[in-house]
C-alpha cells in the first residue's frame, strides 16, 4: 500500500501527480465467477470454460498448517467487537455511538489505517465481511454467519441514517468528489470496493439478502454519481487507485442481471493501464503493482461475462509478464510496492519486497486463467505462492500477519497488531487465510482435478462422489486419496504432475502400480470405474534446486520440491519482534532499519559443485538442510521459508 504521507510520485504517463494507495481487491464472490457454479448467478458465462471450481462449502480442510492458519484467522475475526468495527461509520453518519462495558465508556476507535484521521478508514470492514463469510463457507460454523449478519444489519442502519441515495462509507462523500475533481485523496473507490465485495460475499456464502439490498442501493448511488461525468473526467478519476471496482460491479451484475451494474463495471475501464496490455506491451515498470493487478482481475471477469477478447488478452499477457519478469522465488512481486525493470530481481532484494496483497490478487487472477485452460502452469504458480508467501504471512504464535516479505539478506518479518494496524495486507489476510479450500480441487463435466496436496475432503454431490485426501505434504512426498461412493461411477481423476517433480512419479491404485506416460508440468489421468473404498497413492520425489534470478545466475534462492528454503540467521540486534508495531508511526515499514549485523552470511562457496554436495539434509528434521560452505565457514541451517518467523533469514544467496 503506497504511503500517502511520503510517496506522491507514482503517476500514469502524461498525467499529473496523484496520491496512490494500495490495492487489496477482494475478488469476492468467488462463487460468482466462471470458476464456480452458483445458483445465485443469473448471467450465463460467455467464455469457454475447461475447469470449474467447487463451491467452497463442498471442501473441508481437515488438518495441517493451512487448517491451523485458518483457525487462528477465524479467532481474530470473531474477537473484533461490532461496536468498534462500526464506530467510524456511525461517526460519519452523525449517529450515537453505543456505550460499552459499564455504559459509561465510548467504544475505543480502531487504530492504524482504521483511525478516524485516516482517509482509508472503513476498508477493513469489507474484508472482514468477506473473511466471515468465507470462514462460514469453509467450516459451517454459525458464529461466523451471525457475526457477519450483525455487521450487515449495522451497515443497513448507517445507510438509512445517511440518507444519501444509497451512499455508504466511513468517510464523507466529499472524498469521492475530491477524487472526481482530480485533487489529492487516498483511494476512496478502493475503500468502497472492499465494502461492495464483502456484501456480495455475505449474500453469496451466507445467504444474507439484506447485504445484497444494501449493495444494490450503493450501486444506484454510484450510477447517479458517475453517469454525468464525461469520458475525460472518468479517466482522470481512474488515475487514482480504485481497487477492483470493475470486478465488484461485474460480480454484482452476474447476480442481479441489471444492465446498469454492467455499465458501472465498464465505467471503471482505465485506458492508460489496460490498452498497452491488450496490445502486448509491458508498461509495468515503476507502476504501483497492486493498483494494477485488481484491474486485470476485473478484466478476467469481463471476459467471462461478456466474451470481451481484449480483456482476455490483457489478463493473459499481464499474468505471463508478471510471472516471467517480476516474480520472486516465493511467488511475490514488487519492491516498495512497485514493479521495476523486467527481470531485474537481483537489484531489488530489499526490505520492502513483495507486498502480500499483490500475491493475494495474483492468485485470484490465476484462478480465472486456470478455469479457461486447465493449464498446469497456473496450478504450479498457485502452489508456489500459496505455500511460500501466503501461508508464511501469518505468525503461528500470535496469528498476526506481515505486510512485506523482505528479500534483503538478514532482514526479518514485521507483524501487525490485533486492533492497531489494519493495513491493506491485514484486510486481504482475513480472506486469504479463510479460503484455502478454493483451489485444491476443480472439475469438468467428467472428472476431478486434484491441484493441491492438502489434507481435505471434497464432496461432488452431482456425481455422488466424495474424495478424502490424507497427507503431510510437503513434509512427506506421498498423498493418498480415498474414494467414497454409494454406487460405482466412471470418472477420470486428473492428478497434477508438478513441473518441479523432475525425479518422476509413482502412482498406485489399490496397491497396483500405474504406468505413467505423462511428463512433469502436465496431468496424470486415471480414467476408470471407481467403487467405494478405492485408494490412490501418489508420490512425487522432491529434490534440491537453485532458483536463479533472471538477471544474475550467481544470485539464487534454493528450493526443495515446492518449498522455498531460507537460511536461519538468529535474532541478534533485532529491533522489533512479533507482533511489531510503532503506534507513533503507522508507516514504519518504509525504510525500516533492520540493523543487519555484519555477521550475517549470504555468500556460499559452491566451487562449481552440485547443490547436493554442499547442502545436506538434517536427520530427523523434515525439510531442513545444512551447509558449512558459507564464506565465513559458519554452519547455516535452512528450512521452509514459511516456517521462519521471529528471526533473521536469507532467501537469496550470492554463489561463488
XYZ file of C-alpha atoms in Angstrom:
656
model
C 0.000 0.000 0.000
C 1.552 3.249 -1.019
C 2.385 5.548 1.859
C 0.169 8.586 1.372
C 2.375 10.594 3.702
C 5.673 10.004 1.941
C 5.014 8.774 -1.586
C 3.426 11.047 -4.147
C 5.429 10.289 -7.239
C 3.561 7.390 -8.826
C 1.675 8.521 -11.915
C 0.484 7.231 -15.241
C 2.447 8.534 -18.234
C 1.434 12.047 -19.136
C -0.604 12.714 -16.003
C -0.214 14.985 -13.024
C 0.936 13.624 -9.707
C -1.656 11.847 -7.653
C -1.591 10.186 -4.330
C -1.933 6.485 -4.967
C -2.633 3.907 -2.405
C -2.605 0.226 -2.279
C -4.964 -2.207 -3.525
C -6.289 -5.106 -1.855
C -9.059 -6.241 -4.036
C -11.425 -8.750 -2.696
C -12.432 -10.785 -5.713
C -15.007 -11.558 -3.586
C -17.768 -13.501 -4.953
C -15.572 -16.410 -5.747
C -18.833 -18.274 -6.072
C -19.970 -15.848 -8.743
C -17.340 -16.242 -11.378
C -16.741 -18.727 -14.121
C -14.642 -20.888 -11.863
C -17.637 -21.772 -9.746
C -21.129 -22.850 -10.492
C -23.615 -20.943 -8.353
C -27.370 -20.914 -8.208
C -27.128 -17.238 -7.270
C -25.611 -16.241 -10.598
C -28.214 -15.092 -13.149
C -25.910 -14.219 -16.061
C -24.602 -17.104 -18.122
C -20.891 -17.359 -18.838
C -19.885 -16.291 -22.350
C -16.327 -17.624 -22.219
C -15.432 -21.274 -22.823
C -14.540 -22.938 -19.511
C -12.461 -26.092 -19.117
C -12.412 -26.411 -15.329
C -14.865 -25.327 -12.670
C -14.032 -24.660 -9.057
C -16.058 -26.413 -6.422
C -18.183 -24.259 -4.180
C -16.200 -23.514 -1.051
C -18.897 -25.199 1.034
C -18.085 -28.506 -0.682
C -14.470 -28.607 0.521
C -13.259 -29.117 4.073
C -9.634 -28.835 5.187
C -9.047 -31.431 7.876
C -5.642 -30.765 9.438
C -2.181 -29.352 8.888
C -0.682 -25.839 8.686
C -3.452 -24.457 6.480
C -6.108 -25.582 8.941
C -4.105 -24.065 11.798
C -3.762 -20.737 9.974
C -7.455 -20.706 9.142
C -8.427 -21.366 12.755
C -6.201 -18.570 14.053
C -7.620 -16.148 11.488
C -11.146 -17.139 12.442
C -10.462 -16.453 16.095
C -9.157 -12.996 15.202
C -12.243 -12.225 13.118
C -14.591 -13.234 15.912
C -12.639 -11.264 18.513
C -13.224 -7.851 16.887
C -16.273 -6.193 18.515
C -19.024 -4.969 16.199
C -19.190 -1.668 18.113
C -15.553 -0.907 17.366
C -15.778 -2.001 13.733
C -18.811 0.214 13.169
C -17.576 3.232 15.136
C -16.215 5.268 12.195
C -19.305 4.510 10.091
C -21.599 5.746 12.852
C -19.480 8.829 13.451
C -19.638 9.664 9.745
C -23.443 9.393 9.828
C -23.724 11.535 12.954
C -25.225 8.634 14.885
C -24.966 7.874 18.570
C -22.085 5.508 19.191
C -23.156 2.733 21.595
C -21.552 2.637 25.004
C -19.662 -0.477 26.089
C -18.897 -2.200 29.354
C -20.375 -0.152 32.195
C -22.243 2.002 29.649
C -20.092 4.980 30.638
C -17.328 4.462 28.088
C -17.464 5.086 24.359
C -16.113 2.265 22.184
C -12.404 2.596 21.641
C -11.778 3.525 17.982
C -9.700 1.135 15.944
C -6.164 2.288 15.169
C -3.746 2.223 12.265
C -5.389 2.627 8.889
C -8.830 2.461 10.519
C -8.195 5.515 12.670
C -10.679 8.377 12.434
C -7.947 10.591 10.966
C -7.199 8.130 8.124
C -8.789 8.667 4.717
C -8.843 4.920 4.081
C -10.956 4.162 7.147
C -13.694 1.630 6.535
C -11.772 -0.603 4.136
C -11.251 -3.330 6.724
C -14.938 -3.967 7.393
C -15.376 -5.086 3.791
C -12.519 -7.562 4.140
C -13.949 -8.701 7.469
C -17.352 -9.349 5.885
C -15.600 -11.423 3.231
C -13.486 -13.205 5.827
C -16.501 -14.079 7.963
C -18.487 -15.384 5.006
C -15.500 -17.377 3.718
C -14.938 -18.878 7.171
C -18.608 -19.788 7.344
C -18.444 -21.478 3.941
C -15.186 -23.230 4.821
C -16.241 -24.527 8.242
C -20.032 -24.349 8.570
C -19.564 -22.606 11.937
C -22.661 -20.477 12.561
C -20.695 -17.995 14.675
C -19.169 -16.545 11.505
C -22.516 -16.123 9.773
C -24.088 -14.496 12.833
C -21.195 -12.072 13.224
C -21.466 -11.150 9.560
C -25.238 -10.709 9.853
C -24.790 -8.305 12.752
C -22.350 -6.189 10.752
C -24.664 -6.131 7.744
C -27.586 -5.007 9.908
C -25.460 -2.253 11.429
C -24.369 -1.079 7.974
C -28.002 -1.009 6.902
C -28.782 1.312 9.797
C -25.938 3.654 8.813
C -27.047 3.734 5.178
C -30.563 4.653 6.256
C -29.414 7.453 8.553
C -27.003 8.868 5.984
C -29.946 9.079 3.576
C -27.724 9.944 0.605
C -29.373 7.961 -2.206
C -27.669 4.750 -1.090
C -24.200 6.100 -0.288
C -22.481 4.175 2.498
C -18.997 4.613 3.902
C -16.974 5.511 6.984
C -15.906 8.799 5.341
C -17.936 11.647 3.818
C -18.993 11.615 0.190
C -16.706 14.598 -0.376
C -13.803 12.142 -0.663
C -15.382 10.821 -3.851
C -15.920 14.398 -5.054
C -12.224 15.122 -4.492
C -11.309 12.038 -6.482
C -13.578 13.080 -9.358
C -12.077 16.572 -9.262
C -8.589 15.022 -9.505
C -7.443 16.507 -6.218
C -5.413 14.694 -3.596
C -7.269 11.972 -1.701
C -6.399 8.471 -0.542
C -8.235 5.981 -2.747
C -11.923 6.302 -1.779
C -13.125 3.949 -4.534
C -10.603 1.382 -3.378
C -12.169 1.531 0.063
C -15.695 1.244 -1.321
C -14.635 -1.750 -3.388
C -13.911 -3.688 -0.214
C -17.406 -2.939 1.046
C -19.076 -3.943 -2.225
C -17.081 -7.172 -2.301
C -17.794 -8.025 1.334
C -21.531 -7.502 0.882
C -21.533 -9.713 -2.205
C -19.741 -12.417 -0.242
C -22.239 -12.196 2.601
C -25.048 -12.701 0.095
C -23.267 -15.468 -1.799
C -21.806 -17.512 1.032
C -24.040 -16.675 3.970
C -27.361 -16.117 2.195
C -27.823 -12.612 3.601
C -30.418 -10.870 1.412
C -30.026 -7.572 3.266
C -26.387 -7.446 2.142
C -27.488 -7.552 -1.492
C -30.172 -4.929 -0.858
C -27.631 -2.564 0.716
C -25.215 -3.150 -2.133
C -27.766 -2.509 -4.879
C -28.683 0.785 -3.212
C -24.985 1.678 -3.143
C -24.778 0.829 -6.841
C -27.752 3.084 -7.545
C -25.916 5.937 -5.827
C -22.748 5.189 -7.823
C -24.675 5.234 -11.109
C -26.148 8.655 -10.332
C -22.744 9.928 -9.262
C -20.823 8.733 -12.300
C -23.316 8.899 -15.162
C -22.993 12.695 -15.665
C -19.191 12.500 -15.988
C -17.507 12.858 -19.367
C -15.075 10.176 -20.566
C -12.235 12.586 -19.809
C -13.430 13.118 -16.247
C -13.738 9.383 -15.703
C -10.220 8.684 -16.921
C -8.832 11.375 -14.623
C -10.718 9.854 -11.718
C -9.352 6.403 -12.552
C -5.758 7.595 -12.248
C -6.182 7.216 -8.518
C -6.274 3.684 -7.144
C -9.775 2.218 -7.260
C -9.110 -1.359 -6.250
C -11.280 -3.898 -8.025
C -14.368 -1.734 -8.544
C -14.733 -3.103 -12.071
C -14.619 -6.636 -10.693
C -17.108 -5.793 -7.939
C -19.663 -4.410 -10.374
C -19.183 -7.313 -12.799
C -19.884 -9.683 -9.906
C -22.942 -7.683 -8.887
C -24.172 -7.778 -12.495
C -23.748 -11.557 -12.516
C -26.085 -11.771 -9.519
C -28.693 -9.177 -10.475
C -28.615 -9.224 -14.292
C -29.173 -5.457 -14.050
C -27.600 -3.788 -17.108
C -26.879 -0.698 -15.008
C -24.429 -2.781 -12.988
C -22.685 -3.919 -16.170
C -22.415 -0.297 -17.274
C -20.906 0.642 -13.916
C -18.281 -2.085 -14.285
C -17.375 -0.810 -17.728
C -17.038 2.765 -16.455
C -14.053 1.568 -14.408
C -12.017 0.715 -17.518
C -8.687 2.512 -17.135
C -7.303 3.061 -20.621
C -3.782 4.106 -19.621
C -3.267 0.888 -17.700
C -5.127 -1.615 -19.864
C -4.746 -0.629 -23.513
C -0.969 -1.318 -23.581
C -1.544 -4.755 -22.095
C -4.234 -5.508 -24.686
C -1.591 -4.728 -27.327
C 1.082 -6.931 -25.760
C 3.153 -4.081 -24.332
C 4.816 -4.364 -20.935
C 4.092 -0.964 -19.397
C 4.604 -2.055 -15.784
C 7.977 -0.531 -14.877
C 7.549 1.933 -11.954
C 3.802 1.372 -11.678
C 2.226 0.700 -8.289
C 1.757 -3.048 -8.536
C -1.368 -3.565 -6.523
C -3.125 -0.670 -8.171
C -2.758 -2.582 -11.438
C -3.360 -6.226 -10.514
C -7.038 -5.918 -9.463
C -7.844 -4.166 -12.734
C -6.795 -7.345 -14.506
C -8.923 -9.473 -12.187
C -11.813 -7.291 -13.343
C -10.748 -7.765 -16.961
C -10.854 -11.521 -16.469
C -14.379 -11.227 -15.149
C -15.323 -9.034 -18.087
C -14.186 -11.738 -20.495
C -16.206 -14.379 -18.684
C -19.437 -12.407 -18.571
C -19.303 -10.594 -21.923
C -16.862 -12.540 -24.083
C -14.601 -9.479 -24.466
C -11.498 -10.932 -26.143
C -9.416 -7.802 -25.481
C -9.976 -8.311 -21.780
C -8.804 -11.912 -22.068
C -5.685 -10.822 -23.967
C -4.822 -8.193 -21.363
C -5.303 -10.560 -18.431
C -3.278 -13.365 -20.014
C -0.431 -11.139 -21.209
C -0.232 -9.439 -17.827
C -0.065 -12.744 -15.921
C 2.666 -14.140 -18.171
C 4.678 -10.927 -17.927
C 4.478 -10.691 -14.140
C 5.369 -14.343 -13.597
C 8.277 -14.268 -16.028
C 9.814 -10.860 -15.284
C 8.608 -9.625 -11.898
C 8.191 -12.586 -9.540
C 10.490 -13.617 -6.702
C 11.123 -17.261 -5.833
C 8.311 -17.343 -3.253
C 5.686 -16.108 -5.735
C 5.503 -12.462 -4.635
C 6.346 -9.359 -6.629
C 7.239 -5.644 -6.344
C 9.776 -3.559 -4.432
C 8.340 -0.743 -2.316
C 5.025 -1.835 -3.847
C 6.131 -1.022 -7.400
C 7.062 -3.036 -10.447
C 10.557 -2.406 -11.757
C 12.573 -3.087 -14.902
C 11.710 -6.537 -16.295
C 13.811 -9.307 -14.814
C 15.927 -7.121 -12.515
C 15.224 -9.261 -9.466
C 18.832 -9.309 -8.167
C 18.826 -5.498 -7.995
C 15.704 -5.423 -5.830
C 16.452 -7.642 -2.850
C 15.349 -5.106 -0.262
C 13.428 -4.911 2.987
C 10.278 -3.724 1.199
C 9.666 -6.512 -1.293
C 6.532 -8.453 -2.096
C 3.522 -6.684 -0.638
C 1.292 -9.573 0.389
C -1.822 -8.038 -1.184
C -0.161 -8.372 -4.588
C 0.065 -12.130 -4.228
C -3.484 -12.321 -2.871
C -4.664 -10.678 -6.091
C -2.328 -12.620 -8.383
C -3.862 -15.811 -7.007
C -7.324 -14.506 -7.838
C -6.245 -13.809 -11.399
C -4.579 -17.228 -11.585
C -7.830 -18.945 -10.646
C -9.628 -17.273 -13.527
C -6.947 -18.200 -16.041
C -6.824 -21.802 -14.870
C -10.554 -22.262 -15.407
C -10.208 -21.098 -19.027
C -7.462 -23.545 -19.973
C -6.858 -26.076 -17.173
C -3.159 -25.488 -17.870
C -0.950 -26.982 -15.175
C 1.361 -23.934 -15.159
C -1.311 -21.943 -13.341
C -1.593 -24.598 -10.646
C 2.211 -24.620 -10.301
C 2.262 -20.898 -9.612
C -0.684 -21.187 -7.258
C 1.170 -23.763 -5.174
C 4.386 -21.726 -5.235
C 2.717 -18.547 -3.981
C 0.305 -20.218 -1.567
C 2.904 -22.287 0.299
C 5.810 -19.889 0.197
C 4.174 -16.484 0.545
C 0.568 -16.632 1.769
C 0.999 -19.478 4.268
C 4.064 -17.741 5.709
C 2.341 -14.368 6.046
C 0.838 -15.376 9.373
C 2.901 -15.640 12.542
C 1.985 -19.032 14.051
C 2.464 -17.733 17.610
C 0.411 -14.531 17.606
C -1.737 -15.052 14.495
C -0.679 -11.609 13.259
C 0.367 -11.017 9.647
C 3.061 -9.355 7.551
C 2.768 -6.532 5.076
C 6.032 -7.144 3.207
C 8.088 -10.319 2.966
C 11.622 -8.904 2.846
C 14.135 -10.468 0.459
C 17.005 -8.441 1.946
C 19.584 -10.866 3.408
C 19.402 -10.686 7.189
C 16.013 -8.981 7.375
C 13.024 -10.392 9.260
C 9.260 -10.252 9.182
C 7.330 -7.418 10.849
C 3.831 -8.165 12.089
C 0.548 -6.391 12.634
C -1.291 -5.999 15.921
C -4.823 -7.173 16.798
C -6.505 -3.759 16.623
C -3.954 -1.017 15.859
C -2.697 -1.766 12.335
C -5.360 -2.690 9.775
C -3.009 -2.304 6.836
C -4.282 -3.449 3.468
C -2.457 -6.764 3.938
C -4.260 -7.295 7.223
C -7.531 -6.980 5.302
C -6.551 -9.311 2.479
C -5.165 -11.692 5.104
C -8.628 -12.002 6.666
C -9.658 -13.521 3.347
C -6.526 -15.401 2.275
C -6.400 -17.476 5.449
C -10.128 -18.192 5.332
C -10.443 -19.684 1.851
C -7.666 -22.234 1.459
C -10.153 -24.775 0.149
C -10.957 -22.846 -3.015
C -8.217 -24.196 -5.309
C -7.409 -27.692 -4.091
C -9.933 -29.297 -6.459
C -11.627 -28.384 -9.728
C -13.848 -30.373 -12.040
C -15.040 -30.539 -15.618
C -18.158 -32.327 -16.844
C -16.474 -35.700 -16.427
C -13.978 -35.735 -13.589
C -11.998 -34.072 -10.811
C -8.709 -32.176 -10.910
C -6.502 -32.582 -7.850
C -4.310 -29.467 -7.952
C -3.002 -29.113 -4.407
C -1.903 -31.662 -1.861
C -3.582 -30.521 1.345
C -5.403 -32.767 3.855
C -9.026 -32.243 2.887
C -12.327 -33.645 1.711
C -14.326 -32.706 -1.377
C -17.947 -33.654 -1.896
C -19.119 -33.744 -5.529
C -22.837 -34.175 -4.956
C -23.698 -34.195 -8.672
C -21.561 -37.304 -9.150
C -22.357 -38.850 -5.783
C -18.639 -38.931 -5.012
C -16.604 -37.843 -2.031
C -12.805 -37.855 -2.038
C -10.696 -37.718 1.111
C -7.078 -36.624 0.788
C -4.611 -37.631 3.501
C -1.048 -36.321 3.527
C 1.620 -34.477 5.490
C 2.806 -32.810 2.289
C 5.194 -31.087 1.870
C 6.858 -32.811 4.827
C 6.232 -36.070 3.014
C 6.270 -36.857 -0.682
C 3.153 -39.022 -0.693
C -0.522 -38.169 -0.705
C -3.396 -40.657 -0.513
C -6.884 -40.331 -1.992
C -9.828 -42.441 -0.829
C -12.987 -42.630 -2.953
C -16.378 -42.804 -1.268
C -19.440 -43.534 -3.398
C -22.701 -45.420 -2.887
C -22.658 -46.655 -6.475
C -19.827 -47.323 -8.868
C -19.028 -44.325 -11.042
C -16.944 -43.935 -14.202
C -14.867 -40.801 -13.954
C -11.357 -39.507 -14.664
C -9.202 -38.097 -11.899
C -6.664 -35.573 -13.165
C -3.645 -35.616 -10.863
C -1.404 -32.587 -11.139
C 2.143 -33.619 -12.080
C 4.160 -30.636 -10.809
C 6.815 -29.141 -13.066
C 9.309 -29.332 -10.198
C 8.869 -33.149 -9.919
C 11.697 -33.937 -12.336
C 12.621 -37.104 -10.410
C 9.454 -38.758 -11.695
C 6.309 -40.017 -10.040
C 4.822 -43.202 -8.606
C 1.076 -43.873 -8.716
C -0.634 -46.869 -7.147
C -4.351 -47.651 -7.466
C -5.477 -50.124 -4.816
C -1.853 -51.153 -4.395
C -1.227 -51.741 -8.092
C 1.376 -49.575 -9.830
C 0.148 -47.407 -12.684
C 2.261 -46.871 -15.771
C 2.898 -43.154 -16.245
C 3.380 -41.724 -19.721
C 2.995 -38.046 -18.862
C 5.813 -35.610 -18.103
C 6.149 -33.072 -15.277
C 4.131 -29.951 -15.951
C 1.003 -31.823 -17.015
C -1.757 -34.017 -15.565
C -1.714 -37.759 -14.961
C -5.173 -39.005 -15.917
C -6.681 -42.044 -14.194
C -9.903 -42.844 -16.039
C -11.699 -45.846 -14.629
C -14.814 -47.052 -12.871
C -14.490 -46.262 -9.178
C -16.092 -48.129 -6.323
C -16.425 -47.254 -2.672
C -13.140 -47.575 -0.786
C -10.821 -47.355 -3.807
C -7.481 -45.772 -2.933
C -4.924 -43.863 -4.960
C -1.413 -43.286 -3.648
C 0.667 -40.588 -5.321
C 4.353 -39.968 -4.712
C 6.382 -37.127 -6.184
C 10.014 -37.399 -5.017
C 11.423 -33.994 -4.074
C 14.897 -32.719 -4.872
C 17.003 -29.638 -4.273
C 17.283 -26.983 -6.972
C 18.553 -23.458 -7.445
C 16.161 -20.693 -8.448
C 18.455 -18.121 -10.029
C 17.428 -14.519 -10.592
C 16.701 -13.790 -14.282
C 19.387 -11.101 -14.455
C 22.175 -12.773 -12.495
C 22.737 -16.550 -12.357
C 25.151 -16.028 -9.451
C 22.319 -14.839 -7.228
C 19.882 -17.620 -6.404
C 17.341 -18.942 -3.954
C 17.139 -22.613 -3.015
C 14.044 -24.794 -3.259
C 13.258 -28.363 -2.305
C 10.358 -29.655 -4.338
C 7.643 -26.982 -3.984
C 9.196 -25.396 -0.890
C 11.453 -22.350 -0.811
C 14.197 -22.609 1.805
C 15.559 -19.822 3.986
C 18.762 -19.752 5.982
C 18.195 -19.121 9.684
C 20.289 -16.199 10.913
C 19.288 -15.811 14.561
C 17.897 -12.856 16.481
C 20.957 -10.687 17.041
C 20.147 -6.984 17.295
C 16.527 -7.398 16.215
C 14.789 -4.093 16.995
C 11.273 -5.425 16.745
C 9.866 -8.852 17.339
C 6.385 -10.134 16.622
C 3.987 -8.562 16.989
C 5.825 -5.463 15.734
C 4.225 -2.052 15.539
C 5.149 1.555 16.224
C 1.944 3.362 17.263
C 3.660 6.712 16.658
C 4.397 5.880 13.047
C 1.919 3.561 11.290
C 4.111 3.691 8.165
C 7.282 2.476 9.863
C 7.747 -0.338 7.357
C 9.009 2.056 4.673
C 12.732 2.466 5.053
C 12.747 0.406 8.245
C 16.278 -0.125 9.525
C 16.783 -3.839 10.028
C 20.216 -3.123 11.608
C 21.620 -6.244 9.960
C 24.744 -7.482 11.760
C 27.923 -7.863 9.753
C 28.000 -11.482 10.889
C 25.016 -12.392 8.691
C 26.380 -14.545 5.906
C 24.737 -14.694 2.488
C 27.547 -15.993 0.264
C 28.028 -19.697 -0.451
C 31.173 -21.234 -1.935
C 29.736 -23.748 -4.375
C 33.087 -24.335 -6.122
C 31.133 -25.402 -9.163
C 29.791 -28.467 -7.372
C 26.255 -29.859 -7.375
C 23.894 -28.476 -4.780
C 23.722 -31.877 -3.062
C 27.466 -31.692 -2.457
C 27.256 -28.592 -0.265
C 23.720 -28.748 1.161
C 22.836 -31.800 3.239
C 19.586 -32.923 4.909
C 19.424 -32.755 8.702
C 18.466 -36.113 10.185
C 15.141 -36.171 11.991
C 14.092 -32.711 10.793
C 11.869 -32.821 7.680
C 12.541 -30.198 5.010
C 15.632 -28.991 6.882
C 19.130 -28.792 5.401
C 22.567 -27.635 6.491
C 25.654 -26.158 4.858
C 29.121 -25.142 6.034
C 30.087 -23.684 2.665
C 29.490 -20.073 3.630
C 32.448 -17.743 3.085
C 32.793 -17.465 6.873
C 32.612 -21.223 7.315
C 29.578 -20.850 9.562
C 27.062 -23.650 9.831
C 23.785 -22.438 8.376
C 20.554 -24.375 8.752
C 17.859 -23.914 6.122
C 14.184 -24.712 6.500
C 10.982 -23.763 4.640
C 10.614 -20.003 4.334
C 7.010 -20.196 5.506
C 8.246 -21.540 8.854
C 10.938 -18.943 9.538
C 9.370 -16.475 11.952
C 10.715 -14.139 14.641
C 14.278 -14.322 13.406
C 16.534 -13.089 10.624
C 16.858 -15.069 7.421
C 18.447 -15.260 3.978
C 16.470 -16.335 0.909
C 18.709 -15.234 -1.973
C 22.385 -16.216 -1.858
C 25.469 -14.971 -3.658
C 27.090 -18.036 -5.208
C 30.872 -18.301 -5.623
